[in-house]
Amino acid sequence: MVAQGQLIVGWDAEPADVARHIHPHPTLSEAVGEVFLTLAGRGLHQR
């Protein structure tokens, strides 16, 4: 979130500019957590 804020301020971005560049989930920590849950046989988003 800090990196997003820095880019917004550095670009003098308007809301419409930022809306085009929002990064979707998962965040890095969510992705890593999901990997380890899957490896442990408890993945949240596995069928």
Tab-separated table of C-alpha atoms in Angstrom:
chain	number	residue	atom	x	y	z
A	1	MET	CA	0.000	0.000	0.000
A	2	VAL	CA	2.888	2.344	0.673
A	3	ALA	CA	4.243	1.772	-2.835
A	4	GLN	CA	0.808	2.545	-4.332
A	5	GLY	CA	0.638	5.764	-2.316
A	6	GLN	CA	4.112	6.804	-3.422
A	7	LEU	CA	3.222	6.294	-7.069
A	8	ILE	CA	-0.028	8.229	-6.713
A	9	VAL	CA	1.701	11.200	-5.077
A	10	GLY	CA	4.693	11.054	-7.445
A	11	TRP	CA	2.453	11.006	-10.502
A	12	ASP	CA	0.066	13.676	-9.168
A	13	ALA	CA	-2.541	11.114	-10.162
A	14	GLU	CA	-6.250	11.767	-10.344
A	15	PRO	CA	-8.735	9.119	-9.122
A	16	ALA	CA	-9.483	8.004	-12.702
A	17	ASP	CA	-5.742	7.491	-13.318
A	18	VAL	CA	-5.364	5.349	-10.222
A	19	ALA	CA	-8.504	3.302	-10.964
A	20	ARG	CA	-6.942	2.026	-14.193
A	21	HIS	CA	-3.878	0.695	-12.335
A	22	ILE	CA	-5.165	-0.942	-9.159
A	23	HIS	CA	-3.454	-4.250	-8.438
A	24	PRO	CA	-5.824	-7.139	-7.789
A	25	HIS	CA	-5.566	-9.667	-5.007
A	26	PRO	CA	-3.745	-11.688	-3.920
A	27	THR	CA	-1.095	-9.602	-2.269
A	28	LEU	CA	2.342	-11.159	-2.027
A	29	SER	CA	1.778	-12.289	1.557
A	30	GLU	CA	-1.634	-13.761	0.677
A	31	ALA	CA	-0.100	-15.655	-2.241
A	32	VAL	CA	2.732	-17.044	-0.110
A	33	GLY	CA	0.290	-18.022	2.641
A	34	GLU	CA	-1.952	-19.772	0.113
A	35	VAL	CA	1.038	-21.711	-1.255
A	36	PHE	CA	1.920	-23.019	2.192
A	37	LEU	CA	-1.689	-23.864	3.026
A	38	THR	CA	-1.868	-25.814	-0.237
A	39	LEU	CA	1.392	-27.619	0.507
A	40	ALA	CA	0.002	-28.523	3.934
A	41	GLY	CA	-3.147	-29.905	2.247
A	42	ARG	CA	-5.418	-27.105	3.480
A	43	GLY	CA	-5.575	-24.657	0.557
A	44	LEU	CA	-8.409	-22.140	0.895
A	45	HIS	CA	-9.135	-21.867	-2.828
A	46	GLN	CA	-8.531	-25.446	-3.900
A	47	ARG	CA	-11.243	-27.768	-5.192
